[in-house]
Amino acid sequence: MKFIVDQQVEDIEMPENLKLNTFLKEFHSDCLHPECSFGLYGFAFGQSPFPVPKIVQEALIKNADKGTYAPVPGITELRDAISKYNKHYFGMDISPERIYVGPGTKELIFNLLEVLHGTVILPTPAWLGYLPQIRLLKKNYHMLPARANKKFSPDDLKKLALRLQDRQKILILNNPHNPTGLLYDKLELEEIADVCRDQNIIVISDEIYAQTTYNFSKFISMGKIYPEGTFVTNGLSKSHAAGGYRLGYVIFPQHAVDLKRQFKKILATEYTAVSTPIQHAAVAGFEISTEMDDYFDVTRNIHQIMGEYTYHALSTIDGIKTTKPDATFYLLADFNVFATELQKAKINTSQKLSEALIVHPYHTAIVGGDSLVLERTDFSARIAYVDYDGAKVYQNYLDNKPKSTSERVEFVKNNAPKVVAGIEMICRFFSNLRKESLDDLQAHKNLIVT
Ligand SMILES: Cc1ncc(COP(=O)(O)O)c(C=O)c1O
């Protein structure tokens, strides 16, 4: 029997993050070389390494008997807790009626894109999840490339919007940003909001990494700056290290009553509601408590320590540029200064660079540029600094908080040896590349002389 698949499904690829698994299996051979007993240095996966907070786990166990369907927008206790959470941490007054709960923000972003008319504006580089959704929904879209500072500029947004004919446009803002780890500050958000008001652009503000902002007081939600036109999405996946729970929420803009009705129809049609026990567990995660407050504090401090180390260690490679993360557990490293040497070694796409790093003797996994919605020939990569035992490191941090710069470096060396060794491997790869290229040049010169 031959099954015929709809064309828009044929046209999209497996989302890059999930493809990565297959890729790693395919290219990473279990090396018999004694030097390679370390397995793999993992800079590719975007998962928080910490355990799910105890009180969330306990609430899940306690509510395992809740077998009835939940209301479509989410249980009342959870919408109330999310409302208070937003007030406490982000200074936002959101009535619970403006909150809808869904099975992860990825699904909710998809649902918003289904409901909202308009051309999508996607700043790049971008998280690898958006583009397949836009394509599946056959929406018109335009990329908005970042400037040299790796952020998009409001002027560029305006120029692009002026060219688009659509009555309504949708900007996907991701703040703090995956893959760069950068944060848009208040002034930048205000400038973006001015353009949005002027050009009738609505914003989906993906703020899944908000709680990881290292200097937490610096984070400001776009929902506060542009409340009439912003849909804020957030959830349990990164802040609570619970991506597998599949729970996210969206905050609707003020005065979007009819739109909420339309949205509810879509949720009811597609998945009815999020699992009831998971919603009860999430209540414990969003309620204000000392346990959760400490958890956010400790985890963001550890991410920051790992981020500082990774940034400084990679910056020792001559000529490469990396973003200095303000949040998340990623940074973007730009290896384009090596373009000539890479091409000489027949590495002419970012995919090839990922492949070259995964094989012997490097065994190092990174996410290459084309997975970040960059040109295939852009040698930039996302480096996730999370390859360590989160439970152990969390406890070690509590037992002995590193204070000075040197203590912080020691902390990384003692607690995340694979992060340290993996960065050394990346350095070694590029130093070998440079050396091979110089050797080639020398051999070529010798040939001319003789
Ligand atoms: C920027 C960004 N948005 C959304 C998601 C998905 O979040 P969720 O697990 O809530 O679907 C991720 C996960 O990696 C992400 O990096």
Tab-separated table of C-alpha atoms and ligand atoms in Angstrom:
chain	number	residue	atom	x	y	z
A	1	MET	CA	0.000	0.000	0.000
A	2	LYS	CA	1.370	3.403	-0.907
A	3	PHE	CA	0.422	6.302	1.331
A	4	ILE	CA	0.330	9.793	-0.038
A	5	VAL	CA	1.485	12.509	2.321
A	6	ASP	CA	0.324	16.122	2.134
A	7	GLN	CA	2.810	18.347	0.368
A	8	GLN	CA	3.399	20.777	3.265
A	9	VAL	CA	4.497	17.835	5.418
A	10	GLU	CA	6.860	16.642	2.679
A	11	ASP	CA	8.254	20.162	2.509
A	12	ILE	CA	9.374	20.427	6.124
A	13	GLU	CA	12.273	18.598	7.667
A	14	MET	CA	12.536	16.981	11.068
A	15	PRO	CA	13.194	19.852	13.516
A	16	GLU	CA	16.935	20.187	13.831
A	17	ASN	CA	17.082	19.530	17.565
A	18	LEU	CA	15.485	16.132	17.132
A	19	LYS	CA	17.548	15.385	14.026
A	20	LEU	CA	20.603	15.963	16.155
A	21	ASN	CA	20.130	12.714	18.012
A	22	THR	CA	20.310	10.720	14.819
A	23	PHE	CA	23.239	12.770	13.644
A	24	LEU	CA	25.204	12.141	16.841
A	25	LYS	CA	24.546	8.411	16.662
A	26	GLU	CA	25.561	8.308	13.038
A	27	PHE	CA	28.805	10.226	13.331
A	28	HIS	CA	30.008	9.437	16.799
A	29	SER	CA	31.675	6.056	16.693
A	30	ASP	CA	32.607	4.468	20.012
A	31	CYS	CA	36.280	5.028	19.702
A	32	LEU	CA	38.598	2.236	20.746
A	33	HIS	CA	41.427	4.688	21.124
A	34	PRO	CA	42.454	4.746	24.844
A	35	GLU	CA	42.492	8.546	24.769
A	36	CYS	CA	38.834	8.622	23.802
A	37	SER	CA	37.234	6.945	26.791
A	38	PHE	CA	35.437	10.196	27.586
A	39	GLY	CA	32.582	9.409	25.202
A	40	LEU	CA	31.297	12.683	23.850
A	41	TYR	CA	31.629	16.322	24.852
A	42	GLY	CA	28.065	17.540	24.647
A	43	PHE	CA	27.578	21.187	23.724
A	44	ALA	CA	24.578	20.451	21.534
A	45	PHE	CA	21.547	19.804	23.714
A	46	GLY	CA	19.514	22.667	25.095
A	47	GLN	CA	18.363	21.098	28.352
A	48	SER	CA	18.851	22.329	31.866
A	49	PRO	CA	20.956	19.709	33.715
A	50	PHE	CA	19.326	20.259	37.120
A	51	PRO	CA	16.774	17.985	38.766
A	52	VAL	CA	13.113	19.020	38.664
A	53	PRO	CA	12.500	20.941	41.932
A	54	LYS	CA	11.535	18.568	44.762
A	55	ILE	CA	8.263	20.356	45.553
A	56	VAL	CA	7.174	20.006	41.932
A	57	GLN	CA	7.994	16.282	41.917
A	58	GLU	CA	6.111	15.802	45.177
A	59	ALA	CA	3.054	17.668	43.909
A	60	LEU	CA	3.031	15.438	40.839
A	61	ILE	CA	3.079	12.286	42.955
A	62	LYS	CA	0.358	13.665	45.226
A	63	ASN	CA	-1.913	14.413	42.298
A	64	ALA	CA	-1.457	11.197	40.360
A	65	ASP	CA	-5.069	10.281	41.101
A	66	LYS	CA	-6.486	13.265	39.187
A	67	GLY	CA	-7.898	11.461	36.209
A	68	THR	CA	-10.552	13.888	34.992
A	69	TYR	CA	-10.124	16.239	32.063
A	70	ALA	CA	-9.091	19.778	32.971
A	71	PRO	CA	-10.787	22.906	31.561
A	72	VAL	CA	-9.378	23.976	28.171
A	73	PRO	CA	-7.473	27.091	29.362
A	74	GLY	CA	-6.046	25.308	32.411
A	75	ILE	CA	-7.119	24.659	36.020
A	76	THR	CA	-8.026	27.730	38.076
A	77	GLU	CA	-5.324	27.105	40.722
A	78	LEU	CA	-2.654	27.086	38.036
A	79	ARG	CA	-3.830	30.218	36.222
A	80	ASP	CA	-3.969	31.987	39.597
A	81	ALA	CA	-0.474	30.817	40.500
A	82	ILE	CA	0.914	31.929	37.107
A	83	SER	CA	-0.718	35.324	37.556
A	84	LYS	CA	0.956	35.773	40.966
A	85	TYR	CA	4.263	34.434	39.629
A	86	ASN	CA	4.252	37.095	36.919
A	87	LYS	CA	3.484	39.794	39.460
A	88	HIS	CA	6.209	38.633	41.851
A	89	TYR	CA	9.053	38.020	39.412
A	90	PHE	CA	8.261	40.188	36.406
A	91	GLY	CA	6.206	42.998	37.953
A	92	MET	CA	3.233	42.346	35.673
A	93	ASP	CA	-0.425	42.646	36.622
A	94	ILE	CA	-2.056	39.889	34.629
A	95	SER	CA	-5.525	38.682	35.462
A	96	PRO	CA	-5.770	34.863	35.344
A	97	GLU	CA	-8.333	35.140	32.508
A	98	ARG	CA	-5.555	36.341	30.221
A	99	ILE	CA	-3.576	33.115	30.764
A	100	TYR	CA	-3.899	29.918	28.711
A	101	VAL	CA	-1.992	26.765	29.593
A	102	GLY	CA	-0.747	24.368	26.906
A	103	PRO	CA	1.491	21.314	26.418
A	104	GLY	CA	4.720	23.328	26.115
A	105	THR	CA	5.322	26.752	24.643
A	106	LYS	CA	6.288	25.189	21.326
A	107	GLU	CA	2.696	24.012	20.877
A	108	LEU	CA	1.292	27.339	22.076
A	109	ILE	CA	3.443	29.287	19.621
A	110	PHE	CA	2.172	26.981	16.881
A	111	ASN	CA	-1.420	27.590	18.023
A	112	LEU	CA	-0.876	31.355	17.972
A	113	LEU	CA	0.550	31.164	14.478
A	114	GLU	CA	-2.496	29.136	13.430
A	115	VAL	CA	-4.916	31.724	14.782
A	116	LEU	CA	-3.194	34.985	13.907
A	117	HIS	CA	-3.326	36.289	10.385
A	118	GLY	CA	-0.187	37.897	9.009
A	119	THR	CA	3.321	37.696	7.639
A	120	VAL	CA	5.843	36.401	10.149
A	121	ILE	CA	9.056	38.314	10.826
A	122	LEU	CA	11.748	36.014	12.157
A	123	PRO	CA	14.938	37.610	13.516
A	124	THR	CA	17.986	35.440	12.847
A	125	PRO	CA	19.895	33.627	14.205
A	126	ALA	CA	16.920	31.908	15.792
A	127	TRP	CA	15.902	28.943	17.872
A	128	LEU	CA	15.513	26.015	15.515
A	129	GLY	CA	11.871	25.370	16.458
A	130	TYR	CA	10.085	28.257	14.739
A	131	LEU	CA	10.799	27.800	11.059
A	132	PRO	CA	9.327	24.304	10.551
A	133	GLN	CA	6.103	25.532	12.201
A	134	ILE	CA	5.881	28.583	9.935
A	135	ARG	CA	6.488	26.377	6.913
A	136	LEU	CA	3.965	23.759	7.987
A	137	LEU	CA	1.334	26.473	8.317
A	138	LYS	CA	2.340	27.847	4.898
A	139	LYS	CA	2.628	31.341	6.298
A	140	ASN	CA	4.478	34.098	4.525
A	141	TYR	CA	7.658	34.940	6.364
A	142	HIS	CA	10.726	37.119	6.196
A	143	MET	CA	14.018	36.806	8.025
A	144	LEU	CA	15.408	39.768	9.911
A	145	PRO	CA	19.168	39.240	10.228
A	146	ALA	CA	20.980	40.471	13.315
A	147	ARG	CA	23.565	43.237	13.132
A	148	ALA	CA	27.213	42.701	14.138
A	149	ASN	CA	26.224	42.833	17.824
A	150	LYS	CA	24.014	39.769	17.125
A	151	LYS	CA	20.782	41.641	17.868
A	152	PHE	CA	18.306	42.922	15.275
A	153	SER	CA	17.863	46.654	14.987
A	154	PRO	CA	14.497	48.474	15.244
A	155	ASP	CA	15.455	50.427	12.094
A	156	ASP	CA	15.822	47.213	10.125
A	157	LEU	CA	12.492	46.027	11.510
A	158	LYS	CA	10.849	49.225	10.310
A	159	LYS	CA	12.421	49.006	6.850
A	160	LEU	CA	11.234	45.438	6.462
A	161	ALA	CA	7.717	46.185	7.735
A	162	LEU	CA	7.371	49.077	5.283
A	163	ARG	CA	8.025	46.665	2.430
A	164	LEU	CA	5.368	44.176	3.539
A	165	GLN	CA	1.851	44.559	2.189
A	166	ASP	CA	0.018	42.626	4.906
A	167	ARG	CA	-2.427	44.472	7.188
A	168	GLN	CA	-0.920	42.664	10.160
A	169	LYS	CA	2.580	41.352	10.815
A	170	ILE	CA	3.829	39.016	13.523
A	171	LEU	CA	7.267	39.486	15.058
A	172	ILE	CA	8.755	36.507	16.880
A	173	LEU	CA	10.841	38.027	19.618
A	174	ASN	CA	12.898	35.652	21.721
A	175	ASN	CA	14.170	37.337	24.835
A	176	PRO	CA	16.492	36.251	26.442
A	177	HIS	CA	17.736	34.802	23.228
A	178	ASN	CA	18.590	31.285	22.111
A	179	PRO	CA	21.256	30.817	20.637
A	180	THR	CA	23.173	33.981	21.630
A	181	GLY	CA	22.297	34.199	25.337
A	182	LEU	CA	21.764	37.940	24.876
A	183	LEU	CA	19.117	40.077	26.545
A	184	TYR	CA	17.248	42.988	24.958
A	185	ASP	CA	17.168	45.809	27.526
A	186	LYS	CA	14.351	48.232	28.314
A	187	LEU	CA	15.439	50.870	25.838
A	188	GLU	CA	15.830	48.365	23.011
A	189	LEU	CA	12.393	46.904	23.741
A	190	GLU	CA	10.843	50.374	23.782
A	191	GLU	CA	12.348	51.137	20.388
A	192	ILE	CA	11.038	47.851	19.005
A	193	ALA	CA	7.596	48.548	20.516
A	194	ASP	CA	7.483	51.990	18.871
A	195	VAL	CA	8.031	50.393	15.465
A	196	CYS	CA	5.444	47.714	16.220
A	197	ARG	CA	2.787	50.272	17.163
A	198	ASP	CA	3.556	52.313	14.093
A	199	GLN	CA	3.573	49.395	11.664
A	200	ASN	CA	0.803	47.230	13.113
A	201	ILE	CA	3.106	44.426	14.184
A	202	ILE	CA	1.983	42.062	16.900
A	203	VAL	CA	4.622	40.329	18.962
A	204	ILE	CA	4.962	36.757	20.122
A	205	SER	CA	7.499	37.223	22.896
A	206	ASP	CA	9.081	33.878	23.715
A	207	GLU	CA	10.429	34.456	27.230
A	208	ILE	CA	11.121	30.844	28.168
A	209	TYR	CA	14.616	31.825	29.459
A	210	ALA	CA	13.470	34.887	31.465
A	211	GLN	CA	14.118	33.291	34.834
A	212	THR	CA	17.708	32.395	33.873
A	213	THR	CA	18.756	36.053	33.456
A	214	TYR	CA	22.001	36.289	35.441
A	215	ASN	CA	21.416	39.813	36.686
A	216	PHE	CA	17.752	39.139	37.210
A	217	SER	CA	16.666	42.731	37.802
A	218	LYS	CA	17.673	43.486	34.194
A	219	PHE	CA	14.990	41.318	32.654
A	220	ILE	CA	11.904	43.174	31.416
A	221	SER	CA	9.029	41.480	29.682
A	222	MET	CA	7.814	42.824	26.344
A	223	GLY	CA	4.362	42.299	27.865
A	224	LYS	CA	5.088	45.264	30.090
A	225	ILE	CA	6.395	47.534	27.353
A	226	TYR	CA	3.803	46.732	24.679
A	227	PRO	CA	0.872	45.227	26.609
A	228	GLU	CA	-1.707	45.889	23.927
A	229	GLY	CA	0.109	43.894	21.233
A	230	THR	CA	2.232	41.210	22.936
A	231	PHE	CA	1.615	37.528	23.514
A	232	VAL	CA	4.108	36.363	26.142
A	233	THR	CA	4.999	32.676	26.277
A	234	ASN	CA	6.797	30.975	29.143
A	235	GLY	CA	6.705	27.653	30.972
A	236	LEU	CA	8.376	24.994	33.067
A	237	SER	CA	10.922	23.720	30.562
A	238	LYS	CA	14.012	25.835	31.236
A	239	SER	CA	13.461	27.636	34.558
A	240	HIS	CA	12.229	24.448	36.277
A	241	ALA	CA	14.348	21.993	34.246
A	242	ALA	CA	11.143	20.195	33.298
A	243	GLY	CA	10.959	20.142	29.488
A	244	GLY	CA	9.581	16.622	29.709
A	245	TYR	CA	6.569	17.763	31.723
A	246	ARG	CA	5.370	19.600	28.619
A	247	LEU	CA	3.771	22.583	30.269
A	248	GLY	CA	3.791	26.147	29.041
A	249	TYR	CA	1.517	29.159	29.139
A	250	VAL	CA	0.668	32.176	27.045
A	251	ILE	CA	-0.401	35.576	28.350
A	252	PHE	CA	-2.799	37.320	26.001
A	253	PRO	CA	-2.570	41.040	25.316
A	254	GLN	CA	-4.950	43.350	27.144
A	255	HIS	CA	-8.416	43.631	25.640
A	256	ALA	CA	-8.177	40.571	23.378
A	257	VAL	CA	-11.519	39.075	24.397
A	258	ASP	CA	-12.703	37.850	21.024
A	259	LEU	CA	-9.306	36.495	20.155
A	260	LYS	CA	-9.261	34.410	23.337
A	261	ARG	CA	-12.526	32.823	22.241
A	262	GLN	CA	-11.001	31.890	18.884
A	263	PHE	CA	-7.878	30.547	20.554
A	264	LYS	CA	-9.867	28.416	22.974
A	265	LYS	CA	-11.630	26.817	19.997
A	266	ILE	CA	-8.276	25.796	18.536
A	267	LEU	CA	-7.004	24.324	21.813
A	268	ALA	CA	-10.248	22.433	22.335
A	269	THR	CA	-10.065	21.093	18.785
A	270	GLU	CA	-6.440	20.013	19.012
A	271	TYR	CA	-5.723	18.732	22.511
A	272	THR	CA	-8.571	19.508	24.944
A	273	ALA	CA	-6.286	20.370	27.872
A	274	VAL	CA	-2.897	19.651	29.433
A	275	SER	CA	-2.610	16.542	31.626
A	276	THR	CA	-4.334	17.293	34.946
A	277	PRO	CA	-1.638	15.895	37.327
A	278	ILE	CA	1.023	17.919	35.465
A	279	GLN	CA	-1.031	21.072	35.937
A	280	HIS	CA	-1.227	20.421	39.678
A	281	ALA	CA	2.533	19.830	39.804
A	282	ALA	CA	3.056	23.124	37.957
A	283	VAL	CA	1.067	24.978	40.641
A	284	ALA	CA	3.856	24.134	43.099
A	285	GLY	CA	6.443	25.357	40.581
A	286	PHE	CA	4.776	28.731	40.043
A	287	GLU	CA	3.595	29.447	43.578
A	288	ILE	CA	5.874	31.832	45.433
A	289	SER	CA	7.984	29.866	47.922
A	290	THR	CA	11.453	29.990	49.426
A	291	GLU	CA	12.222	26.606	47.833
A	292	MET	CA	11.518	27.890	44.328
A	293	ASP	CA	13.205	31.201	44.980
A	294	ASP	CA	16.389	29.429	46.115
A	295	TYR	CA	16.190	27.042	43.172
A	296	PHE	CA	16.000	29.892	40.630
A	297	ASP	CA	18.788	31.721	42.371
A	298	VAL	CA	21.190	28.782	42.565
A	299	THR	CA	20.541	27.521	39.035
A	300	ARG	CA	20.942	30.938	37.420
A	301	ASN	CA	24.192	31.512	39.353
A	302	ILE	CA	25.594	28.194	38.175
A	303	HIS	CA	24.582	28.923	34.565
A	304	GLN	CA	26.348	32.253	34.866
A	305	ILE	CA	29.561	30.713	36.240
A	306	MET	CA	29.602	28.122	33.441
A	307	GLY	CA	28.823	30.830	30.878
A	308	GLU	CA	31.628	33.119	32.033
A	309	TYR	CA	34.122	30.271	31.866
A	310	THR	CA	32.995	29.143	28.411
A	311	TYR	CA	33.065	32.679	27.060
A	312	HIS	CA	36.593	33.372	28.335
A	313	ALA	CA	37.989	29.974	27.351
A	314	LEU	CA	36.662	30.180	23.787
A	315	SER	CA	37.829	33.770	23.479
A	316	THR	CA	41.422	32.535	23.795
A	317	ILE	CA	41.182	31.192	20.228
A	318	ASP	CA	42.719	33.947	18.184
A	319	GLY	CA	40.191	35.758	15.985
A	320	ILE	CA	36.977	34.068	17.021
A	321	LYS	CA	34.086	36.151	18.294
A	322	THR	CA	31.626	34.879	20.846
A	323	THR	CA	28.591	36.510	22.406
A	324	LYS	CA	28.876	37.239	26.119
A	325	PRO	CA	25.704	35.702	27.512
A	326	ASP	CA	23.408	37.665	29.853
A	327	ALA	CA	21.080	34.686	30.362
A	328	THR	CA	20.291	31.101	29.208
A	329	PHE	CA	22.920	28.365	28.986
A	330	TYR	CA	24.147	29.147	25.484
A	331	LEU	CA	26.439	31.389	23.586
A	332	LEU	CA	27.051	31.861	19.889
A	333	ALA	CA	30.617	31.362	18.694
A	334	ASP	CA	31.561	32.814	15.338
A	335	PHE	CA	34.382	30.821	13.695
A	336	ASN	CA	34.199	32.606	10.336
A	337	VAL	CA	37.711	33.944	10.748
A	338	PHE	CA	38.782	30.368	9.902
A	339	ALA	CA	36.708	30.247	6.701
A	340	THR	CA	39.750	29.944	4.382
A	341	GLU	CA	41.400	27.202	6.429
A	342	LEU	CA	38.085	25.345	6.780
A	343	GLN	CA	37.424	25.466	3.057
A	344	LYS	CA	40.947	24.225	2.359
A	345	ALA	CA	40.177	21.258	4.593
A	346	LYS	CA	37.003	20.692	2.497
A	347	ILE	CA	34.776	21.866	5.319
A	348	ASN	CA	32.559	24.234	3.390
A	349	THR	CA	29.304	24.267	5.370
A	350	SER	CA	28.466	24.578	9.045
A	351	GLN	CA	27.032	21.045	8.928
A	352	LYS	CA	30.455	19.812	7.778
A	353	LEU	CA	32.059	21.693	10.659
A	354	SER	CA	29.770	19.897	13.131
A	355	GLU	CA	30.722	16.592	11.491
A	356	ALA	CA	34.444	17.359	11.632
A	357	LEU	CA	34.217	18.102	15.353
A	358	ILE	CA	32.245	14.996	16.225
A	359	VAL	CA	34.773	12.517	14.813
A	360	HIS	CA	38.057	11.286	16.274
A	361	PRO	CA	39.971	12.741	18.030
A	362	TYR	CA	37.586	15.577	18.996
A	363	HIS	CA	34.269	13.845	19.794
A	364	THR	CA	32.641	17.206	20.442
A	365	ALA	CA	28.988	17.957	19.641
A	366	ILE	CA	27.935	21.498	18.690
A	367	VAL	CA	24.912	22.931	16.874
A	368	GLY	CA	26.021	24.434	13.569
A	369	GLY	CA	24.828	27.567	11.804
A	370	ASP	CA	22.217	26.166	9.433
A	371	SER	CA	20.331	24.732	12.422
A	372	LEU	CA	20.231	28.255	13.825
A	373	VAL	CA	18.574	29.679	10.712
A	374	LEU	CA	21.841	31.090	9.390
A	375	GLU	CA	23.392	30.610	5.956
A	376	ARG	CA	24.743	27.081	5.438
A	377	THR	CA	28.166	28.565	4.887
A	378	ASP	CA	28.133	30.633	8.075
A	379	PHE	CA	30.624	29.012	10.447
A	380	SER	CA	28.841	30.007	13.637
A	381	ALA	CA	27.787	27.533	16.282
A	382	ARG	CA	25.719	27.423	19.420
A	383	ILE	CA	27.610	26.179	22.447
A	384	ALA	CA	25.399	24.914	25.310
A	385	TYR	CA	27.402	24.716	28.551
A	386	VAL	CA	25.385	22.110	30.409
A	387	ASP	CA	27.433	18.905	30.164
A	388	TYR	CA	27.707	18.187	33.899
A	389	ASP	CA	25.846	16.391	36.670
A	390	GLY	CA	23.285	19.025	37.695
A	391	ALA	CA	22.237	17.409	40.998
A	392	LYS	CA	25.827	17.082	42.211
A	393	VAL	CA	26.877	20.538	41.092
A	394	TYR	CA	23.808	22.097	42.718
A	395	GLN	CA	24.777	20.542	46.067
A	396	ASN	CA	28.452	21.487	45.682
A	397	TYR	CA	27.428	25.062	45.014
A	398	LEU	CA	25.343	25.167	48.197
A	399	ASP	CA	28.185	23.623	50.233
A	400	ASN	CA	30.802	26.034	49.024
A	401	LYS	CA	29.725	29.053	47.010
A	402	PRO	CA	32.573	30.337	44.846
A	403	LYS	CA	33.021	34.091	45.199
A	404	SER	CA	36.169	35.426	43.581
A	405	THR	CA	36.940	35.022	39.883
A	406	SER	CA	39.569	32.385	40.602
A	407	GLU	CA	37.172	30.427	42.832
A	408	ARG	CA	34.606	30.492	40.050
A	409	VAL	CA	37.139	29.117	37.559
A	410	GLU	CA	38.122	26.402	40.060
A	411	PHE	CA	34.432	25.604	40.546
A	412	VAL	CA	34.033	24.912	36.828
A	413	LYS	CA	37.215	22.831	36.694
A	414	ASN	CA	36.103	20.696	39.639
A	415	ASN	CA	32.450	20.406	38.739
A	416	ALA	CA	32.271	20.436	34.972
A	417	PRO	CA	35.430	18.707	33.717
A	418	LYS	CA	33.739	17.761	30.444
A	419	VAL	CA	32.897	21.385	29.714
A	420	VAL	CA	36.553	22.290	30.351
A	421	ALA	CA	37.947	19.412	28.283
A	422	GLY	CA	35.407	19.926	25.495
A	423	ILE	CA	36.400	23.554	25.065
A	424	GLU	CA	40.027	22.440	24.957
A	425	MET	CA	39.052	20.069	22.139
A	426	ILE	CA	37.448	22.919	20.181
A	427	CYS	CA	40.627	24.992	20.715
A	428	ARG	CA	42.744	22.044	19.600
A	429	PHE	CA	40.640	21.563	16.466
A	430	PHE	CA	41.166	25.158	15.364
A	431	SER	CA	44.811	25.260	16.316
A	432	ASN	CA	45.413	22.049	14.296
A	433	LEU	CA	43.506	23.557	11.404
A	434	ARG	CA	45.702	26.649	11.451
A	435	LYS	CA	48.835	24.533	11.749
A	436	GLU	CA	47.845	22.297	8.826
A	437	SER	CA	47.149	25.337	6.756
A	438	LEU	CA	50.553	26.861	7.602
A	439	ASP	CA	52.265	23.532	6.862
A	440	ASP	CA	50.526	23.437	3.481
A	441	LEU	CA	51.679	26.941	2.778
A	442	GLN	CA	55.257	26.028	3.729
A	443	ALA	CA	55.164	22.894	1.550
A	444	HIS	CA	53.857	24.979	-1.334
A	445	LYS	CA	56.653	27.532	-0.867
A	446	ASN	CA	59.269	24.745	-0.734
A	447	LEU	CA	57.874	23.359	-3.954
A	448	ILE	CA	58.257	26.725	-5.660
A	449	VAL	CA	61.826	27.110	-4.353
A	450	THR	CA	62.980	23.648	-5.470
B	1	LIG	C1	13.711	29.661	22.514
B	1	LIG	C2	12.894	28.468	22.866
B	1	LIG	N1	11.572	28.547	22.826
B	1	LIG	C3	10.789	27.493	23.123
B	1	LIG	C4	11.348	26.273	23.457
B	1	LIG	C5	10.442	25.104	23.732
B	1	LIG	O1	9.890	25.171	24.966
B	1	LIG	P1	8.769	24.158	25.464
B	1	LIG	O2	9.474	23.009	26.084
B	1	LIG	O3	7.970	24.970	26.440
B	1	LIG	O4	7.946	23.738	24.293
B	1	LIG	C6	12.730	26.136	23.513
B	1	LIG	C7	13.358	24.843	23.833
B	1	LIG	O5	14.491	24.571	23.573
B	1	LIG	C8	13.525	27.268	23.215
B	1	LIG	O6	14.864	27.191	23.251
